[in-house]
Amino acid sequence: DSGVTQTPKHLITATGQRVTLRCSPRSGDLSVYWYQQSLDQGLQFLIQYYNGEERAKGNILERFSAQQFPDLHSELNLSSLELGDSALYFCASSAGGWTDTQYFGPGTRLTVL
Amino acid sequence: SQQGEEDPQALSIQEGENATMNCSYKTSINNLQWYRQNSGRGLVHLILIRSNEREKHSGRLRVTLDTSKKSSSLLITASRAADTASYFCATDSTHNNNDMRFGAGTRLTVKP
């Protein structure tokens, strides 16, 4: 158990819909990272927040957005969903930046029908 | 887009043998990390090697980094069936706003 929790575990929705994925980092960790893993794109970094502020941005689509709240939990919002958005979405947390070990949550499996 | 490329894509060995996986990348990096993923589960961090380091050890793991060749290798010695997993290298590049890029991974199968 990494100490990072993600909800929900599974999500099935239709094209055009909007969903919110939630992540609670390990106690004391200030950074939260979001990743997408799909069969065709592999594992891709989406975005990082540190203590409430966006720190780094990867291959995140404009239809996607994220935020980190004062209690340090984070939410990833996916809108206007397409079939290709079906993937595993992982959240990870670390104490600080990239050189700190990242602890991954169990992931949310999103299926868009 | 992916920065690192692991090879081989898949590796099958017997328990007790050593497993070597390679990773190549394209741009200058700050750090390179190796992760392990059991099927459908979250990644587990194995080891981080900085750009100014050449070799690191952690238990049965040995990682090397050759920045002149833009490549790294992960050696698992005396493999066990429990080492069966996918292994990914990840780099944070000096050129990409510090985002992290993962390779496609090597699927390692260790037969008992």
PDB file of C-alpha atoms in Angstrom:
ATOM      1  CA  ASP A   1       0.000   0.000   0.000  1.00  0.00           C
ATOM      2  CA  SER A   2       1.611   3.231  -1.223  1.00  0.00           C
ATOM      3  CA  GLY A   3      -0.520   5.503   0.949  1.00  0.00           C
ATOM      4  CA  VAL A   4      -1.969   7.234  -2.117  1.00  0.00           C
ATOM      5  CA  THR A   5      -5.684   6.721  -2.615  1.00  0.00           C
ATOM      6  CA  GLN A   6      -7.686   7.193  -5.764  1.00  0.00           C
ATOM      7  CA  THR A   7     -11.405   7.126  -6.311  1.00  0.00           C
ATOM      8  CA  PRO A   8     -13.267   5.714  -8.027  1.00  0.00           C
ATOM      9  CA  LYS A   9     -11.506   2.479  -8.993  1.00  0.00           C
ATOM     10  CA  HIS A  10     -13.609   2.040 -12.104  1.00  0.00           C
ATOM     11  CA  LEU A  11     -15.663   4.469 -14.106  1.00  0.00           C
ATOM     12  CA  ILE A  12     -17.804   3.736 -17.134  1.00  0.00           C
ATOM     13  CA  THR A  13     -19.318   6.626 -19.007  1.00  0.00           C
ATOM     14  CA  ALA A  14     -20.433   7.728 -22.449  1.00  0.00           C
ATOM     15  CA  THR A  15     -18.805   9.924 -25.060  1.00  0.00           C
ATOM     16  CA  GLY A  16     -19.354  13.619 -24.505  1.00  0.00           C
ATOM     17  CA  GLN A  17     -19.674  13.276 -20.749  1.00  0.00           C
ATOM     18  CA  ARG A  18     -17.534  14.795 -17.992  1.00  0.00           C
ATOM     19  CA  VAL A  19     -15.963  12.944 -15.080  1.00  0.00           C
ATOM     20  CA  THR A  20     -13.878  13.834 -12.052  1.00  0.00           C
ATOM     21  CA  LEU A  21     -11.149  11.630 -10.667  1.00  0.00           C
ATOM     22  CA  ARG A  22      -9.948  12.161  -7.157  1.00  0.00           C
ATOM     23  CA  CYS A  23      -6.595  11.595  -5.503  1.00  0.00           C
ATOM     24  CA  SER A  24      -5.422  11.857  -1.915  1.00  0.00           C
ATOM     25  CA  PRO A  25      -1.637  11.995  -1.573  1.00  0.00           C
ATOM     26  CA  ARG A  26       0.451  10.358   1.119  1.00  0.00           C
ATOM     27  CA  SER A  27       0.452  12.204   4.382  1.00  0.00           C
ATOM     28  CA  GLY A  28       3.047  14.975   4.225  1.00  0.00           C
ATOM     29  CA  ASP A  29       3.567  14.885   0.461  1.00  0.00           C
ATOM     30  CA  LEU A  30       3.143  18.249  -1.226  1.00  0.00           C
ATOM     31  CA  SER A  31       3.368  17.196  -4.876  1.00  0.00           C
ATOM     32  CA  VAL A  32       0.701  15.393  -6.834  1.00  0.00           C
ATOM     33  CA  TYR A  33       1.201  14.053 -10.340  1.00  0.00           C
ATOM     34  CA  TRP A  34      -1.346  12.727 -12.811  1.00  0.00           C
ATOM     35  CA  TYR A  35      -0.552  10.118 -15.466  1.00  0.00           C
ATOM     36  CA  GLN A  36      -2.520   8.428 -18.204  1.00  0.00           C
ATOM     37  CA  GLN A  37      -1.731   4.881 -19.313  1.00  0.00           C
ATOM     38  CA  SER A  38      -3.279   3.461 -22.448  1.00  0.00           C
ATOM     39  CA  LEU A  39      -2.336   0.649 -24.775  1.00  0.00           C
ATOM     40  CA  ASP A  40      -1.569   2.873 -27.736  1.00  0.00           C
ATOM     41  CA  GLN A  41       0.011   5.868 -25.981  1.00  0.00           C
ATOM     42  CA  GLY A  42       1.784   4.085 -23.149  1.00  0.00           C
ATOM     43  CA  LEU A  43       2.339   5.913 -19.887  1.00  0.00           C
ATOM     44  CA  GLN A  44       2.151   9.676 -20.196  1.00  0.00           C
ATOM     45  CA  PHE A  45       2.684  12.400 -17.666  1.00  0.00           C
ATOM     46  CA  LEU A  46      -0.204  14.848 -17.617  1.00  0.00           C
ATOM     47  CA  ILE A  47       0.383  17.450 -14.933  1.00  0.00           C
ATOM     48  CA  GLN A  48       2.030  18.145 -11.571  1.00  0.00           C
ATOM     49  CA  TYR A  49       0.868  20.298  -8.690  1.00  0.00           C
ATOM     50  CA  TYR A  50       2.972  21.370  -5.766  1.00  0.00           C
ATOM     51  CA  ASN A  51       1.326  22.778  -2.657  1.00  0.00           C
ATOM     52  CA  GLY A  52      -1.686  23.960  -4.603  1.00  0.00           C
ATOM     53  CA  GLU A  53       0.074  25.414  -7.609  1.00  0.00           C
ATOM     54  CA  GLU A  54       0.681  23.971 -11.044  1.00  0.00           C
ATOM     55  CA  ARG A  55       4.365  23.066 -11.313  1.00  0.00           C
ATOM     56  CA  ALA A  56       4.782  21.178 -14.587  1.00  0.00           C
ATOM     57  CA  LYS A  57       2.637  20.303 -17.533  1.00  0.00           C
ATOM     58  CA  GLY A  58       2.957  17.338 -19.840  1.00  0.00           C
ATOM     59  CA  ASN A  59       0.717  15.938 -22.546  1.00  0.00           C
ATOM     60  CA  ILE A  60      -2.520  17.120 -21.029  1.00  0.00           C
ATOM     61  CA  LEU A  61      -5.348  17.883 -23.435  1.00  0.00           C
ATOM     62  CA  GLU A  62      -7.248  21.149 -23.225  1.00  0.00           C
ATOM     63  CA  ARG A  63     -10.375  19.130 -22.423  1.00  0.00           C
ATOM     64  CA  PHE A  64      -8.656  17.981 -19.248  1.00  0.00           C
ATOM     65  CA  SER A  65      -7.965  20.092 -16.198  1.00  0.00           C
ATOM     66  CA  ALA A  66      -6.745  19.508 -12.694  1.00  0.00           C
ATOM     67  CA  GLN A  67      -6.424  21.283  -9.404  1.00  0.00           C
ATOM     68  CA  GLN A  68      -4.952  20.733  -5.982  1.00  0.00           C
ATOM     69  CA  PHE A  69      -6.917  21.891  -2.989  1.00  0.00           C
ATOM     70  CA  PRO A  70      -5.701  23.414   0.299  1.00  0.00           C
ATOM     71  CA  ASP A  71      -5.889  20.000   1.981  1.00  0.00           C
ATOM     72  CA  LEU A  72      -3.575  18.795  -0.844  1.00  0.00           C
ATOM     73  CA  HIS A  73      -5.965  16.352  -2.416  1.00  0.00           C
ATOM     74  CA  SER A  74      -6.264  16.700  -6.163  1.00  0.00           C
ATOM     75  CA  GLU A  75      -8.917  16.257  -8.792  1.00  0.00           C
ATOM     76  CA  LEU A  76      -8.540  15.567 -12.492  1.00  0.00           C
ATOM     77  CA  ASN A  77     -11.474  16.680 -14.595  1.00  0.00           C
ATOM     78  CA  LEU A  78     -12.005  15.109 -17.990  1.00  0.00           C
ATOM     79  CA  SER A  79     -14.654  16.646 -20.226  1.00  0.00           C
ATOM     80  CA  SER A  80     -16.146  16.049 -23.671  1.00  0.00           C
ATOM     81  CA  LEU A  81     -14.949  12.499 -23.338  1.00  0.00           C
ATOM     82  CA  GLU A  82     -13.944  10.530 -26.407  1.00  0.00           C
ATOM     83  CA  LEU A  83     -13.467   6.809 -26.912  1.00  0.00           C
ATOM     84  CA  GLY A  84      -9.718   7.365 -26.971  1.00  0.00           C
ATOM     85  CA  ASP A  85      -9.774   8.715 -23.435  1.00  0.00           C
ATOM     86  CA  SER A  86     -10.379   5.210 -22.130  1.00  0.00           C
ATOM     87  CA  ALA A  87      -7.319   4.451 -20.043  1.00  0.00           C
ATOM     88  CA  LEU A  88      -5.905   3.931 -16.594  1.00  0.00           C
ATOM     89  CA  TYR A  89      -5.356   7.214 -14.811  1.00  0.00           C
ATOM     90  CA  PHE A  90      -2.764   7.184 -12.071  1.00  0.00           C
ATOM     91  CA  CYS A  91      -2.059   9.716  -9.414  1.00  0.00           C
ATOM     92  CA  ALA A  92       1.281   9.828  -7.644  1.00  0.00           C
ATOM     93  CA  SER A  93       2.616  11.935  -4.820  1.00  0.00           C
ATOM     94  CA  SER A  94       6.030  12.918  -3.595  1.00  0.00           C
ATOM     95  CA  ALA A  95       7.464  15.058  -0.869  1.00  0.00           C
ATOM     96  CA  GLY A  96       8.749  17.688  -3.271  1.00  0.00           C
ATOM     97  CA  GLY A  97       9.910  17.553  -6.854  1.00  0.00           C
ATOM     98  CA  TRP A  98      11.069  15.127  -9.489  1.00  0.00           C
ATOM     99  CA  THR A  99      14.073  13.849  -7.568  1.00  0.00           C
ATOM    100  CA  ASP A 100      11.868  12.635  -4.744  1.00  0.00           C
ATOM    101  CA  THR A 101      10.412   9.164  -4.936  1.00  0.00           C
ATOM    102  CA  GLN A 102       6.939   9.163  -6.372  1.00  0.00           C
ATOM    103  CA  TYR A 103       4.374   6.885  -4.778  1.00  0.00           C
ATOM    104  CA  PHE A 104       1.647   5.749  -7.110  1.00  0.00           C
ATOM    105  CA  GLY A 105      -1.980   5.142  -6.325  1.00  0.00           C
ATOM    106  CA  PRO A 106      -3.865   2.077  -7.582  1.00  0.00           C
ATOM    107  CA  GLY A 107      -5.356   4.000 -10.501  1.00  0.00           C
ATOM    108  CA  THR A 108      -8.790   4.701 -11.881  1.00  0.00           C
ATOM    109  CA  ARG A 109      -9.833   2.691 -14.914  1.00  0.00           C
ATOM    110  CA  LEU A 110     -11.951   4.869 -17.179  1.00  0.00           C
ATOM    111  CA  THR A 111     -14.007   3.277 -19.916  1.00  0.00           C
ATOM    112  CA  VAL A 112     -15.727   5.551 -22.404  1.00  0.00           C
ATOM    113  CA  LEU A 113     -18.450   3.837 -24.428  1.00  0.00           C
TER     114      LEU A 113
ATOM    115  CA  SER B   1       5.231  11.468 -26.890  1.00  0.00           C
ATOM    116  CA  GLN B   2       7.699   9.120 -25.295  1.00  0.00           C
ATOM    117  CA  GLN B   3      11.290   9.983 -24.579  1.00  0.00           C
ATOM    118  CA  GLY B   4      12.724   6.694 -23.468  1.00  0.00           C
ATOM    119  CA  GLU B   5      12.724   3.477 -25.372  1.00  0.00           C
ATOM    120  CA  GLU B   6      13.305   0.232 -23.574  1.00  0.00           C
ATOM    121  CA  ASP B   7      14.617  -2.907 -25.110  1.00  0.00           C
ATOM    122  CA  PRO B   8      13.865  -5.654 -25.291  1.00  0.00           C
ATOM    123  CA  GLN B   9      10.098  -5.214 -25.385  1.00  0.00           C
ATOM    124  CA  ALA B  10       9.740  -8.576 -23.722  1.00  0.00           C
ATOM    125  CA  LEU B  11      12.170 -10.820 -21.879  1.00  0.00           C
ATOM    126  CA  SER B  12      11.611 -14.333 -20.587  1.00  0.00           C
ATOM    127  CA  ILE B  13      14.155 -15.998 -18.308  1.00  0.00           C
ATOM    128  CA  GLN B  14      14.422 -18.769 -15.738  1.00  0.00           C
ATOM    129  CA  GLU B  15      14.465 -18.135 -12.023  1.00  0.00           C
ATOM    130  CA  GLY B  16      17.983 -17.522 -10.818  1.00  0.00           C
ATOM    131  CA  GLU B  17      19.173 -15.981 -14.065  1.00  0.00           C
ATOM    132  CA  ASN B  18      20.044 -12.326 -14.457  1.00  0.00           C
ATOM    133  CA  ALA B  19      17.822  -9.962 -16.417  1.00  0.00           C
ATOM    134  CA  THR B  20      19.143  -6.925 -18.239  1.00  0.00           C
ATOM    135  CA  MET B  21      16.901  -4.239 -19.642  1.00  0.00           C
ATOM    136  CA  ASN B  22      18.065  -1.205 -21.572  1.00  0.00           C
ATOM    137  CA  CYS B  23      16.687   2.272 -21.993  1.00  0.00           C
ATOM    138  CA  SER B  24      17.666   4.887 -24.525  1.00  0.00           C
ATOM    139  CA  TYR B  25      16.550   8.490 -24.536  1.00  0.00           C
ATOM    140  CA  LYS B  26      16.820  11.450 -26.859  1.00  0.00           C
ATOM    141  CA  THR B  27      17.470  14.688 -24.990  1.00  0.00           C
ATOM    142  CA  SER B  28      19.648  15.779 -22.111  1.00  0.00           C
ATOM    143  CA  ILE B  29      18.289  14.749 -18.769  1.00  0.00           C
ATOM    144  CA  ASN B  30      18.465  15.720 -15.122  1.00  0.00           C
ATOM    145  CA  ASN B  31      17.619  12.294 -13.764  1.00  0.00           C
ATOM    146  CA  LEU B  32      16.602   8.850 -14.932  1.00  0.00           C
ATOM    147  CA  GLN B  33      14.360   6.603 -12.909  1.00  0.00           C
ATOM    148  CA  TRP B  34      13.330   2.996 -13.177  1.00  0.00           C
ATOM    149  CA  TYR B  35       9.862   1.827 -12.197  1.00  0.00           C
ATOM    150  CA  ARG B  36       8.179  -1.518 -11.964  1.00  0.00           C
ATOM    151  CA  GLN B  37       4.521  -2.223 -12.667  1.00  0.00           C
ATOM    152  CA  ASN B  38       2.610  -5.376 -11.926  1.00  0.00           C
ATOM    153  CA  SER B  39      -0.205  -5.941 -14.362  1.00  0.00           C
ATOM    154  CA  GLY B  40      -2.822  -3.189 -14.166  1.00  0.00           C
ATOM    155  CA  ARG B  41      -1.469  -1.789 -10.923  1.00  0.00           C
ATOM    156  CA  GLY B  42       0.343   1.383  -9.947  1.00  0.00           C
ATOM    157  CA  LEU B  43       4.010   1.887 -10.585  1.00  0.00           C
ATOM    158  CA  VAL B  44       6.582   1.257  -7.902  1.00  0.00           C
ATOM    159  CA  HIS B  45       9.707   3.359  -7.854  1.00  0.00           C
ATOM    160  CA  LEU B  46      12.877   1.259  -7.972  1.00  0.00           C
ATOM    161  CA  ILE B  47      15.830   3.574  -8.302  1.00  0.00           C
ATOM    162  CA  LEU B  48      16.823   7.069  -9.384  1.00  0.00           C
ATOM    163  CA  ILE B  49      20.154   7.876 -10.978  1.00  0.00           C
ATOM    164  CA  ARG B  50      21.257  11.448 -11.518  1.00  0.00           C
ATOM    165  CA  SER B  51      22.888  12.654 -14.699  1.00  0.00           C
ATOM    166  CA  ASN B  52      26.249  12.990 -12.959  1.00  0.00           C
ATOM    167  CA  GLU B  53      26.180   9.418 -11.656  1.00  0.00           C
ATOM    168  CA  ARG B  54      27.316   6.366 -13.603  1.00  0.00           C
ATOM    169  CA  GLU B  55      26.167   3.446 -11.499  1.00  0.00           C
ATOM    170  CA  LYS B  56      23.858   2.745  -8.566  1.00  0.00           C
ATOM    171  CA  HIS B  57      22.973  -0.358  -6.631  1.00  0.00           C
ATOM    172  CA  SER B  58      19.949  -1.262  -4.582  1.00  0.00           C
ATOM    173  CA  GLY B  59      19.724  -4.831  -3.350  1.00  0.00           C
ATOM    174  CA  ARG B  60      19.590  -7.074  -6.426  1.00  0.00           C
ATOM    175  CA  LEU B  61      19.262  -4.086  -8.729  1.00  0.00           C
ATOM    176  CA  ARG B  62      22.106  -2.406 -10.554  1.00  0.00           C
ATOM    177  CA  VAL B  63      21.539   0.620 -12.759  1.00  0.00           C
ATOM    178  CA  THR B  64      24.071   2.203 -15.061  1.00  0.00           C
ATOM    179  CA  LEU B  65      23.852   5.468 -16.936  1.00  0.00           C
ATOM    180  CA  ASP B  66      25.887   6.527 -19.948  1.00  0.00           C
ATOM    181  CA  THR B  67      24.997  10.102 -20.790  1.00  0.00           C
ATOM    182  CA  SER B  68      27.317  10.137 -23.811  1.00  0.00           C
ATOM    183  CA  LYS B  69      25.251   7.334 -25.353  1.00  0.00           C
ATOM    184  CA  LYS B  70      22.003   8.562 -23.809  1.00  0.00           C
ATOM    185  CA  SER B  71      21.318   5.126 -22.416  1.00  0.00           C
ATOM    186  CA  SER B  72      20.755   3.307 -19.158  1.00  0.00           C
ATOM    187  CA  SER B  73      20.545  -0.315 -18.155  1.00  0.00           C
ATOM    188  CA  LEU B  74      18.772  -2.094 -15.323  1.00  0.00           C
ATOM    189  CA  LEU B  75      20.219  -5.394 -14.168  1.00  0.00           C
ATOM    190  CA  ILE B  76      18.246  -7.668 -11.863  1.00  0.00           C
ATOM    191  CA  THR B  77      20.449 -10.398 -10.464  1.00  0.00           C
ATOM    192  CA  ALA B  78      19.304 -13.814  -9.277  1.00  0.00           C
ATOM    193  CA  SER B  79      15.807 -13.207 -10.570  1.00  0.00           C
ATOM    194  CA  ARG B  80      12.726 -14.595  -8.855  1.00  0.00           C
ATOM    195  CA  ALA B  81       9.270 -15.405 -10.152  1.00  0.00           C
ATOM    196  CA  ALA B  82       8.033 -12.413  -8.138  1.00  0.00           C
ATOM    197  CA  ASP B  83      10.136 -10.134 -10.347  1.00  0.00           C
ATOM    198  CA  THR B  84       7.695 -10.804 -13.192  1.00  0.00           C
ATOM    199  CA  ALA B  85       6.398  -7.354 -14.135  1.00  0.00           C
ATOM    200  CA  SER B  86       6.830  -4.537 -16.614  1.00  0.00           C
ATOM    201  CA  TYR B  87       9.782  -2.242 -16.110  1.00  0.00           C
ATOM    202  CA  PHE B  88       9.831   1.347 -17.276  1.00  0.00           C
ATOM    203  CA  CYS B  89      12.501   3.968 -17.451  1.00  0.00           C
ATOM    204  CA  ALA B  90      11.502   7.587 -17.012  1.00  0.00           C
ATOM    205  CA  THR B  91      13.489  10.708 -17.669  1.00  0.00           C
ATOM    206  CA  ASP B  92      12.985  14.296 -16.723  1.00  0.00           C
ATOM    207  CA  SER B  93      14.534  16.343 -19.430  1.00  0.00           C
ATOM    208  CA  THR B  94      16.238  19.676 -19.167  1.00  0.00           C
ATOM    209  CA  HIS B  95      14.364  20.697 -22.324  1.00  0.00           C
ATOM    210  CA  ASN B  96      10.778  19.768 -21.589  1.00  0.00           C
ATOM    211  CA  ASN B  97       9.625  22.013 -18.793  1.00  0.00           C
ATOM    212  CA  ASN B  98      10.726  19.331 -16.354  1.00  0.00           C
ATOM    213  CA  ASP B  99       7.992  16.926 -17.320  1.00  0.00           C
ATOM    214  CA  MET B 100       8.664  13.237 -17.043  1.00  0.00           C
ATOM    215  CA  ARG B 101       8.724  10.948 -20.072  1.00  0.00           C
ATOM    216  CA  PHE B 102       8.291   7.204 -19.853  1.00  0.00           C
ATOM    217  CA  GLY B 103       9.408   4.527 -22.236  1.00  0.00           C
ATOM    218  CA  ALA B 104       7.143   1.787 -23.531  1.00  0.00           C
ATOM    219  CA  GLY B 105       8.497  -0.669 -20.993  1.00  0.00           C
ATOM    220  CA  THR B 106      10.015  -4.134 -20.961  1.00  0.00           C
ATOM    221  CA  ARG B 107       7.755  -6.997 -20.003  1.00  0.00           C
ATOM    222  CA  LEU B 108       9.836  -9.401 -17.893  1.00  0.00           C
ATOM    223  CA  THR B 109       8.658 -12.933 -17.244  1.00  0.00           C
ATOM    224  CA  VAL B 110      10.601 -15.048 -14.775  1.00  0.00           C
ATOM    225  CA  LYS B 111       9.708 -18.721 -14.974  1.00  0.00           C
ATOM    226  CA  PRO B 112       9.923 -20.766 -11.781  1.00  0.00           C
TER     227      PRO B 112
END
